[in-house]
Short mmCIF file of C-alpha atoms and ligand atoms in Angstrom, two decimals:
data_model
loop_
_atom_site.label_atom_id
_atom_site.label_comp_id
_atom_site.label_asym_id
_atom_site.label_seq_id
_atom_site.Cartn_x
_atom_site.Cartn_y
_atom_site.Cartn_z
CA UNK I 256 199.08 238.84 97.87
CA UNK I 257 201.01 242.07 97.75
CA UNK I 258 202.39 242.37 94.15
CA UNK I 259 205.44 244.25 92.93
CA UNK I 260 204.67 245.99 89.48
CA UNK I 261 205.71 243.64 86.45
CA UNK I 262 209.03 244.73 85.18
CA UNK I 263 209.09 246.04 81.81
CA UNK I 264 212.34 244.34 80.76
CA UNK I 265 212.93 240.43 80.35
CA UNK I 266 212.90 238.03 83.12
CA UNK I 267 215.86 238.48 85.68
CA UNK I 268 216.15 234.65 85.89
CA UNK I 269 216.13 233.56 82.22
CA UNK I 270 215.98 236.86 80.27
CA UNK I 271 219.67 236.50 78.72
CA UNK I 272 217.61 235.09 75.63
CA UNK I 273 214.63 237.39 75.61
CA UNK I 274 214.60 241.14 74.69
CA UNK I 275 211.05 241.95 75.51
CA UNK I 276 209.00 241.00 78.75
CA UNK I 277 205.93 238.81 78.71
CA UNK I 278 202.48 240.08 77.77
CA UNK I 279 200.20 240.29 80.58
CA UNK I 280 198.11 237.39 79.73
CA UNK I 281 201.29 235.22 79.13
CA UNK I 282 202.16 236.21 82.76
CA UNK I 283 199.03 235.69 84.19
CA UNK I 284 198.82 231.99 82.49
CA UNK I 285 202.30 231.27 83.31
CA UNK I 286 202.50 232.47 86.81
CA UNK I 287 201.88 229.80 89.91
CA UNK I 288 203.08 231.99 92.69
CA UNK I 289 199.50 232.53 93.71
CA UNK I 290 199.27 228.88 94.89
CA UNK I 291 202.69 227.47 95.12
CA UNK I 292 203.83 229.87 97.70
CA UNK I 293 202.24 227.16 100.08
CA UNK I 294 205.45 225.35 99.30
CA UNK I 295 207.76 228.00 100.59
CA UNK I 296 209.07 226.09 103.46
CA UNK I 297 209.90 222.81 101.39
CA UNK I 298 211.61 225.25 98.70
CA UNK I 299 213.74 226.65 101.31
CA UNK I 300 214.60 223.46 103.01
CA UNK I 301 215.54 221.99 99.56
CA UNK I 302 217.68 224.94 98.85
CA UNK I 303 219.32 224.68 102.23
CA UNK I 304 220.18 221.09 101.64
CA UNK I 305 221.55 221.80 98.09
CA UNK I 306 223.57 224.51 99.19
CA UNK I 307 225.07 222.42 102.05
CA UNK I 308 225.75 219.98 99.59
CA UNK I 309 227.34 222.29 97.13
CA UNK I 310 229.48 223.37 100.08
CA UNK I 311 230.65 219.88 101.21
CA UNK I 312 231.61 218.64 97.81
CA UNK I 313 233.77 221.92 97.20
CA UNK I 314 231.54 223.10 94.32
CA UNK I 315 230.98 226.30 96.18
CA UNK I 316 233.14 228.37 98.43
CA UNK I 317 232.25 227.98 102.08
CA UNK I 318 231.75 231.67 102.38
CA UNK I 319 229.09 231.64 99.71
CA UNK I 320 227.42 228.74 101.35
CA UNK I 321 227.35 230.49 104.48
CA UNK I 322 225.95 233.54 102.97
CA UNK I 323 223.23 231.46 101.15
CA UNK I 324 222.28 229.75 104.58
CA UNK I 325 221.81 232.94 106.37
CA UNK I 326 220.03 234.69 103.49
CA UNK I 327 217.68 231.49 103.13
CA UNK I 328 216.82 231.77 106.83
CA UNK I 329 216.06 235.60 106.58
CA UNK I 330 213.70 234.87 103.52
CA UNK I 331 211.81 232.13 105.50
CA UNK I 332 211.12 234.29 108.43
CA UNK I 333 209.93 237.09 106.11
CA UNK I 334 207.58 234.68 104.60
CA UNK I 335 206.42 233.30 107.97
CA UNK I 336 205.76 236.70 109.57
CA UNK I 337 204.16 237.87 106.26
CA UNK I 338 206.39 240.79 105.28
CA UNK I 339 207.61 238.95 102.22
CA UNK I 340 206.50 240.56 98.90
CA UNK I 341 205.48 237.88 96.45
CA UNK I 342 205.70 238.85 92.88
CA UNK I 343 203.60 237.31 89.72
CA UNK I 344 206.34 238.69 87.38
CA UNK I 345 208.71 236.33 89.26
CA UNK I 346 206.38 233.43 88.27
CA UNK I 347 206.86 230.89 91.27
CA UNK I 348 207.80 230.35 94.65
CA UNK I 349 211.41 229.20 93.39
CA UNK I 350 212.06 232.42 91.50
CA UNK I 351 210.59 234.52 94.26
CA UNK I 352 212.81 233.05 96.92
CA UNK I 353 215.96 233.23 94.56
CA UNK I 354 215.26 236.84 93.74
CA UNK I 355 214.81 237.79 97.39
CA UNK I 356 217.96 236.01 98.36
CA UNK I 357 219.85 238.06 95.66
CA UNK I 358 218.45 241.28 97.33
CA UNK I 359 219.68 240.20 100.45
CA UNK I 360 223.12 238.73 99.81
CA UNK I 361 224.00 239.77 96.31
CA UNK I 362 226.26 237.60 93.98
CA UNK I 363 226.37 234.33 96.14
CA UNK I 364 222.59 233.88 95.61
CA UNK I 365 223.28 233.31 91.70
CA UNK I 366 225.54 230.26 92.76
CA UNK I 367 222.44 228.50 94.62
CA UNK I 368 221.42 226.84 91.27
CA UNK I 369 224.39 225.31 90.41
CA UNK I 370 223.77 221.72 89.47
CA UNK I 371 219.97 221.92 89.70
CA UNK I 372 217.02 223.00 87.83
CA UNK I 373 213.46 224.23 88.69
CA UNK I 374 212.47 220.87 87.34
CA UNK I 375 214.01 218.77 90.23
CA UNK I 376 213.32 221.56 92.53
CA UNK I 377 209.61 221.77 92.05
CA UNK I 378 209.44 217.72 92.15
CA UNK I 379 211.27 217.93 95.39
CA UNK I 380 209.22 220.76 97.14
CA UNK I 381 206.16 219.07 96.02
CA UNK I 382 207.05 215.60 96.96
CA UNK I 383 208.14 217.03 100.52
CA UNK I 384 204.58 218.88 100.64
CA UNK I 385 202.73 215.85 99.94
CA UNK I 386 204.76 213.60 102.23
CA UNK I 387 203.54 216.05 104.98
CA UNK I 388 200.02 215.37 103.92
CA UNK I 389 200.35 211.77 104.09
CA UNK I 390 201.74 212.03 107.61
CA UNK I 391 198.84 214.31 108.51
CA UNK I 392 196.35 211.91 106.92
CA UNK I 393 197.90 209.09 109.02
CA UNK I 394 197.37 211.16 112.21
CA UNK I 395 193.79 211.97 111.13
CA UNK I 396 192.88 208.46 110.27
CA UNK I 397 194.56 207.28 113.78
CA UNK I 398 192.35 209.66 115.61
CA UNK I 399 189.26 208.82 113.74
CA UNK I 400 189.91 205.10 114.38
CA UNK I 401 190.35 205.68 118.13
CA UNK I 402 187.05 207.43 118.45
CA UNK I 403 185.36 204.72 116.53
CA UNK I 404 187.18 202.08 118.99
CA UNK I 405 185.89 203.82 121.92
CA UNK I 406 182.23 203.81 120.63
CA UNK I 407 182.69 199.97 119.71
CA UNK I 408 183.97 199.13 123.09
CA UNK I 409 181.41 201.02 124.96
CA UNK I 410 178.57 199.38 122.87
CA UNK I 411 179.90 195.92 121.79
CA UNK I 412 176.79 194.25 123.06
CA UNK I 413 174.09 196.93 121.93
CA UNK I 414 171.75 195.50 119.78
CA UNK I 415 170.61 197.25 116.44
CA UNK I 416 169.34 196.36 113.12
CA UNK I 417 171.77 195.23 110.35
CA UNK I 418 170.66 196.15 106.75
CA UNK I 419 171.02 195.06 103.30
CA UNK I 420 169.43 197.13 100.74
CA UNK I 421 168.73 199.46 103.69
CA UNK I 422 165.94 196.93 104.63
CA UNK I 423 166.28 195.19 108.11
CA UNK I 424 168.13 192.09 107.55
CA UNK I 425 169.62 190.86 110.84
CA UNK I 426 170.20 192.04 114.29
CA UNK I 427 173.77 193.17 114.66
CA UNK I 428 175.67 194.95 117.55
CA UNK I 429 176.74 198.74 117.59
CA UNK I 430 180.23 197.83 118.31
CA UNK I 431 180.33 195.67 115.24
CA UNK I 432 178.95 198.13 113.12
CA UNK I 433 181.51 200.60 114.50
CA UNK I 434 184.21 198.36 113.78
CA UNK I 435 183.23 197.87 110.33
CA UNK I 436 184.44 201.36 109.81
CA UNK I 437 187.68 200.64 111.78
CA UNK I 438 188.43 197.94 108.89
CA UNK I 439 187.59 200.59 106.26
CA UNK I 440 189.75 203.23 107.81
CA UNK I 441 192.40 200.73 108.64
CA UNK I 442 192.75 200.02 104.85
CA UNK I 443 193.07 203.70 104.27
CA UNK I 444 195.85 203.89 106.95
CA UNK I 445 197.60 201.12 105.07
CA UNK I 446 197.34 202.68 101.64
CA UNK I 447 198.82 206.04 103.16
CA UNK I 448 201.70 204.22 104.85
CA UNK I 449 202.43 202.35 101.63
CA UNK I 450 202.22 205.41 99.45
CA UNK I 451 204.75 207.23 101.86
CA UNK I 452 207.15 204.28 101.67
CA UNK I 453 207.03 204.36 97.69
CA UNK I 454 207.20 208.11 97.46
CA UNK I 455 210.14 208.77 99.63
CA UNK I 456 212.80 209.11 97.11
CA UNK I 457 214.58 212.38 96.25
CA UNK I 458 214.44 214.09 92.86
CA UNK I 459 216.92 216.64 93.86
CA UNK I 460 219.98 216.78 91.79
CA UNK I 461 218.33 215.18 88.81
CA UNK I 462 218.50 218.78 87.54
CA UNK I 463 216.69 219.75 84.32
CA UNK I 464 216.32 216.13 83.32
CA UNK I 465 219.80 214.65 82.29
CA UNK I 466 221.64 214.86 85.68
CA UNK I 467 224.58 217.26 86.02
CA UNK I 468 228.30 217.47 85.23
CA UNK I 469 228.99 219.01 88.60
CA UNK I 470 230.17 216.32 91.37
CA UNK I 471 227.08 216.71 93.33
CA UNK I 472 226.22 214.31 96.03
CA UNK I 473 222.71 213.39 95.70
CA UNK I 474 222.91 211.02 98.73
CA UNK I 475 223.72 213.80 100.80
CA UNK I 476 220.74 215.88 99.84
CA UNK I 477 218.44 213.08 99.96
CA UNK I 478 219.27 212.15 103.41
CA UNK I 479 219.23 215.86 104.59
CA UNK I 480 215.50 216.03 103.35
CA UNK I 481 214.62 212.68 104.95
CA UNK I 482 214.20 210.83 101.72
CA UNK I 483 215.32 207.13 101.73
CA UNK I 484 217.50 207.30 98.69
CA UNK I 485 217.78 209.54 95.59
CA UNK I 486 215.57 208.60 92.62
CA UNK I 487 217.33 206.39 90.56
CA UNK I 488 216.73 207.70 87.13
CA UNK I 489 216.76 211.47 86.28
CA UNK I 490 214.32 211.52 83.55
CA UNK I 491 211.78 209.94 85.78
CA UNK I 492 212.59 211.94 88.68
CA UNK I 493 211.76 215.33 86.99
CA UNK I 494 208.37 213.84 85.23
CA UNK I 495 206.99 211.63 88.08
CA UNK I 496 203.87 212.77 89.72
CA UNK I 497 202.95 209.27 90.80
CA UNK I 498 203.19 210.42 94.50
CA UNK I 499 200.52 212.98 94.23
CA UNK I 500 198.40 210.58 92.35
CA UNK I 501 198.71 207.95 95.00
CA UNK I 502 197.86 210.58 97.55
CA UNK I 503 194.72 211.43 95.80
CA UNK I 504 193.88 207.71 95.25
CA UNK I 505 194.23 206.94 98.76
CA UNK I 506 192.62 210.20 99.75
CA UNK I 507 189.52 209.38 97.26
CA UNK I 508 188.95 206.02 98.70
CA UNK I 509 189.15 207.44 102.31
CA UNK I 510 186.58 210.18 101.09
CA UNK I 511 184.15 207.36 100.02
CA UNK I 512 184.46 205.74 103.27
CA UNK I 513 184.07 209.25 105.09
CA UNK I 514 180.97 209.88 102.87
CA UNK I 515 179.34 206.51 103.58
CA UNK I 516 179.61 206.82 107.16
CA UNK I 517 178.35 210.61 106.87
CA UNK I 518 175.27 209.20 105.05
CA UNK I 519 174.47 206.63 107.85
CA UNK I 520 174.73 209.48 110.50
CA UNK I 521 172.41 211.65 108.35
CA UNK I 522 169.96 208.86 108.28
CA UNK I 523 170.59 207.79 111.97
CA UNK I 524 169.95 211.25 113.40
CA UNK I 525 166.70 211.83 111.50
CA UNK I 526 163.45 211.72 113.52
CA UNK I 527 162.46 208.81 111.65
CA UNK I 528 165.33 206.53 113.07
CA UNK I 529 166.86 208.41 116.03
CA UNK I 530 169.69 205.82 116.41
CA UNK I 531 172.24 208.55 117.52
CA UNK I 532 172.19 212.14 118.72
CA UNK I 533 174.80 214.31 117.27
CA UNK I 534 176.34 216.89 119.69
CA UNK I 535 175.42 220.64 119.52
CA UNK I 536 178.90 221.25 118.64
CA UNK I 537 178.70 219.22 115.30
CA UNK I 538 175.11 220.14 114.40
CA UNK I 539 173.23 223.55 113.38
CA UNK I 540 169.83 224.74 113.67
CA UNK I 541 167.47 226.16 111.14
CA UNK I 542 166.67 229.77 110.89
CA UNK I 543 163.00 229.16 110.52
CA UNK I 544 161.99 225.58 112.05
CA UNK I 545 163.00 225.96 115.72
CA UNK I 546 162.65 222.14 116.17
CA UNK I 547 165.50 221.27 113.37
CA UNK I 548 168.83 220.16 114.52
CA UNK I 549 170.60 219.35 111.25
CA UNK I 550 173.69 217.09 110.74
CA UNK I 551 175.62 219.81 108.43
CA UNK I 552 179.04 218.35 109.04
CA UNK I 553 178.14 214.88 107.84
CA UNK I 554 176.36 216.40 104.83
CA UNK I 555 179.48 218.50 104.05
CA UNK I 556 181.72 215.55 104.56
CA UNK I 557 179.37 213.44 102.03
CA UNK I 558 179.95 216.38 99.66
CA UNK I 559 183.60 216.70 100.12
CA UNK I 560 184.18 213.37 98.30
CA UNK I 561 183.20 215.04 95.23
CA UNK I 562 186.06 217.64 95.05
CA UNK I 563 188.61 215.11 96.17
CA UNK I 564 187.67 212.78 93.32
CA UNK I 565 187.65 215.99 90.94
CA UNK I 566 191.32 216.52 92.10
CA UNK I 567 192.22 212.93 91.41
CA UNK I 568 190.61 212.97 87.86
CA UNK I 569 192.07 216.35 87.16
CA UNK I 570 195.66 215.31 87.84
CA UNK I 571 195.14 211.95 86.01
CA UNK I 572 194.05 214.05 82.76
CA UNK I 573 196.85 216.24 83.29
CA UNK I 574 199.55 213.62 83.34
CA UNK I 575 198.09 211.18 80.91
CA UNK I 576 199.38 212.40 77.60
CA UNK I 577 202.86 213.99 78.65
CA UNK I 578 206.05 212.81 77.01
CA UNK I 579 208.98 212.52 79.15
CA UNK I 580 210.25 214.68 80.95
CA UNK I 581 208.78 217.74 82.26
CA UNK I 582 206.08 219.95 80.42
CA UNK I 583 204.62 222.95 81.83
CA UNK I 584 201.38 221.18 82.28
CA UNK I 585 202.78 219.74 85.38
CA UNK I 586 202.47 223.16 87.15
CA UNK I 587 198.66 222.16 86.94
CA UNK I 588 199.53 219.44 89.46
CA UNK I 589 199.27 221.51 92.75
CA UNK I 590 196.20 223.69 93.34
CA UNK I 591 193.86 220.74 93.45
CA UNK I 592 196.07 218.40 95.47
CA UNK I 593 196.12 221.34 97.96
CA UNK I 594 192.52 221.53 97.98
CA UNK I 595 192.05 217.85 98.27
CA UNK I 596 194.39 217.83 100.99
CA UNK I 597 192.89 220.55 102.93
CA UNK I 598 189.46 219.13 102.78
CA UNK I 599 190.61 215.42 103.53
CA UNK I 600 192.06 216.71 106.74
CA UNK I 601 189.07 218.72 107.56
CA UNK I 602 186.56 215.77 106.91
CA UNK I 603 188.86 213.65 108.87
CA UNK I 604 188.78 216.01 111.94
CA UNK I 605 185.27 216.77 111.62
CA UNK I 606 184.11 213.11 111.52
CA UNK I 607 186.48 212.34 114.37
CA UNK I 608 184.50 215.10 116.35
CA UNK I 609 181.14 213.85 115.36
CA UNK I 610 182.07 210.32 116.40
CA UNK I 611 183.47 211.19 119.91
CA UNK I 612 180.65 213.49 120.66
CA UNK I 613 177.77 211.47 119.29
CA UNK I 614 175.47 209.39 121.59
CA UNK I 615 174.04 206.01 120.48
CA UNK I 616 170.41 205.78 121.66
CA UNK I 617 170.48 202.17 122.95
CA UNK I 618 166.68 201.90 123.39
CA UNK I 619 165.78 203.27 119.91
CA UNK I 620 168.55 200.80 118.45
CA UNK I 621 167.00 197.90 120.50
CA UNK I 622 163.63 198.52 119.27
CA UNK I 623 164.53 198.73 115.78
CA UNK I 624 166.63 195.61 116.00
CA UNK I 625 163.53 193.49 116.81
CA UNK I 626 161.30 195.08 114.21
CA UNK I 627 161.06 193.98 110.54
CA UNK I 628 161.19 190.14 111.50
CA UNK I 629 165.09 190.59 111.86
CA UNK I 630 165.25 187.12 113.40
CA UNK I 631 163.61 185.24 110.37
CA UNK I 632 167.16 183.71 109.75
CA UNK I 633 167.46 182.49 113.34
CA UNK I 634 164.02 180.78 113.12
CA UNK I 635 165.12 179.04 109.66
CA UNK I 636 168.53 178.17 111.28
CA UNK I 637 166.74 176.58 114.25
CA UNK I 638 164.28 174.38 111.83
CA UNK I 639 167.39 173.34 110.30
CA UNK I 640 169.48 172.69 113.31
CA UNK I 641 166.87 171.32 115.94
CA UNK I 642 164.27 169.57 113.35
CA UNK I 643 166.87 168.53 110.83
CA UNK I 644 164.91 170.19 107.89
CA UNK I 645 166.87 170.91 104.67
CA UNK I 646 167.68 174.85 104.78
CA UNK I 647 165.22 175.61 101.69
CA UNK I 648 162.14 174.01 103.24
CA UNK I 649 162.97 175.79 106.84
CA UNK I 650 163.24 179.26 104.61
CA UNK I 651 159.70 178.20 103.05
CA UNK I 652 158.17 177.52 106.86
CA UNK I 653 159.78 180.75 108.14
CA UNK I 654 158.34 182.76 105.31
CA UNK I 655 154.83 181.58 105.80
CA UNK I 656 155.21 182.52 109.50
CA UNK I 657 156.59 186.10 108.70
CA UNK I 658 153.41 186.45 106.39
CA UNK I 659 151.22 185.47 109.08
CA UNK I 660 152.98 187.82 111.62
CA UNK I 661 152.64 190.52 109.00
CA UNK I 662 148.76 189.76 108.50
CA UNK I 663 148.48 189.97 112.43
CA UNK I 664 150.50 193.14 112.61
CA UNK I 665 153.09 191.49 115.20
CA UNK I 666 156.72 190.49 115.36
CA UNK I 667 157.70 187.06 115.07
CA UNK I 668 158.05 186.30 119.12
CA UNK I 669 154.54 187.37 119.45
CA UNK I 670 153.13 184.49 117.34
CA UNK I 671 151.73 181.68 119.82
CA UNK I 672 153.16 178.35 119.75
CA UNK I 673 149.74 177.14 118.02
CA UNK I 674 150.50 179.50 115.44
CA UNK I 675 154.08 178.32 114.92
CA UNK I 676 152.88 174.62 114.58
CA UNK I 677 150.42 175.33 112.20
CA UNK I 678 153.33 176.04 110.02
CA UNK I 679 155.16 172.80 111.12
CA UNK I 680 153.98 170.54 113.88
CA UNK I 681 157.62 169.91 115.27
CA UNK I 682 158.04 173.40 116.52
CA UNK I 683 158.62 173.51 120.15
CA UNK I 684 158.60 176.32 122.96
CA UNK I 685 162.34 176.24 122.66
CA UNK I 686 162.09 178.17 119.44
CA UNK I 687 161.21 181.38 121.27
CA UNK I 688 164.77 181.36 122.79
CA UNK I 689 166.23 182.22 119.29
CA UNK I 690 163.62 184.91 118.41
CA UNK I 691 165.07 187.43 120.60
CA UNK I 692 167.61 189.72 119.18
CA UNK I 693 169.97 189.36 121.95
CA UNK I 694 170.30 185.68 121.59
CA UNK I 695 170.28 186.27 118.14
CA UNK I 696 173.56 188.41 118.08
CA UNK I 697 175.14 186.28 120.81
CA UNK I 698 174.81 183.27 118.76
CA UNK I 699 176.60 184.69 115.65
CA UNK I 700 180.06 183.85 117.06
CA UNK I 701 181.69 182.92 113.53
CA UNK I 702 185.02 184.75 113.17
CA UNK I 703 184.39 188.18 112.14
CA UNK I 704 180.73 187.78 113.35
CA UNK I 705 178.64 190.04 115.26
CA UNK I 706 178.40 188.41 118.76
CA UNK I 707 179.79 190.75 121.48
CA UNK I 708 182.82 188.44 122.31
CA UNK I 709 183.97 188.62 118.95
CA UNK I 710 183.47 192.48 118.53
CA UNK I 711 185.47 192.77 121.92
CA UNK I 712 188.31 190.72 120.30
CA UNK I 713 188.39 192.62 117.22
CA UNK I 714 188.62 196.18 119.41
CA UNK I 715 191.56 194.96 121.30
CA UNK I 716 193.31 193.44 118.14
CA UNK I 717 193.07 196.94 116.66
CA UNK I 718 193.95 198.57 119.78
CA UNK I 719 197.35 196.80 119.71
CA UNK I 720 197.75 197.31 116.33
CA UNK I 721 197.36 201.29 116.39
CA UNK I 722 198.73 201.85 119.80
N1 LIG J 1880 206.47 226.68 88.42
C1 LIG J 1880 206.74 225.44 87.88
C2 LIG J 1880 205.89 224.27 88.34
O1 LIG J 1880 205.11 224.38 89.12
C3 LIG J 1880 208.27 225.08 88.22
C4 LIG J 1880 209.03 224.56 86.97
C5 LIG J 1880 209.39 225.19 85.91
N2 LIG J 1880 210.15 224.54 85.03
C6 LIG J 1880 210.29 224.92 83.71
N3 LIG J 1880 211.23 224.36 83.05
N4 LIG J 1880 209.52 225.85 83.32
O2 LIG J 1880 205.96 223.25 87.71
#
């Protein structure tokens, strides 16, 4: 940031009441320009909408409005090309823009703030910024879901172990596992979309807190900025930060999902599992161990959840004790939202890249699917279905056969019919049909189950939903 020297005299925006300039420490704690300059485009969009409305309602002369509009466009281009001189003494983006506008167009700049305050201005700017992030999160989620759907479609019938307690539980399909994440990110998508609908009201024109005596048209500015309506209560409008909290809440839950998936990718790409091979593009090597290919992107995604939760907690703490309406505490609402948004978008993009590029190792998945007595439940179900045993008894008999296989160091399908019959005389050769993992997954045809036909139905349902 290029800085202009601190003026010795009082502040040019509100200096009328102040004889002395601020102490350097006061200036340092008070200034937000170091971070809120990220809202420059939103600030100028808000000011342009406000100025146009002041013209349309006859509150300002047309000539002033034209000068303001031209001046604001110049300020925007200076910021975009990087020639704008940001000043800490001018505290925040709102006063930096207005001061530069005054340099450029003189007196009409001083009329821009008619019928508004920095309180409704900052609420408007920040809402516009967060709204853009909700839109970016929606795009990021859709891209990730499409990558997962492609994996699910390719491997709708590939068998793999399903886990509980990270212990082999029952065979499932790769497609089914991918689709579990589609459901999770689909809920994130729903939260992002809900939040956008709820937040889309305009604070502009609430002024400092009480509204204004000027005959402003808040519907006009709301519409110009893409809001559905003006916020209905001026006190609420300037003191509400729910929109940022909802964004962080949705981002936090999404980050949990990203982190859980990242954890699975770390486990699955290890030499002990070999379920997936991550692409070179999303892995790194070790400077000392030549054999290593590390899942760094997944690990970083797993870690990012911490800072996103941190942002959520921090903003809840900032807001929790504030009386209505605006308090300067609320300036502390932005930095961490910016950081959380940046990292959420990066994590979504990195996860999308990893998922698109990764290769599922079908043979390793199938081999693991059959180990760990994963079809024990199928055996118990067979005893119930074919021999009519009560499930508890079937469970007991199956348990004894698992113990026998464990003792022999083999899997359930490797036991002989004699050995099977030692546990229950009624068992026949047909039992071996259900002990294979392929048959096991094909049999789980209940709605939401792992059978390939059910998985393919879910893939096409989601394709329809998000196309
Ligand atoms: N920089 C301030 C913020 O981010 C702008 C609003 C200042 N309003 C005020 N009454 N001091 O919250």
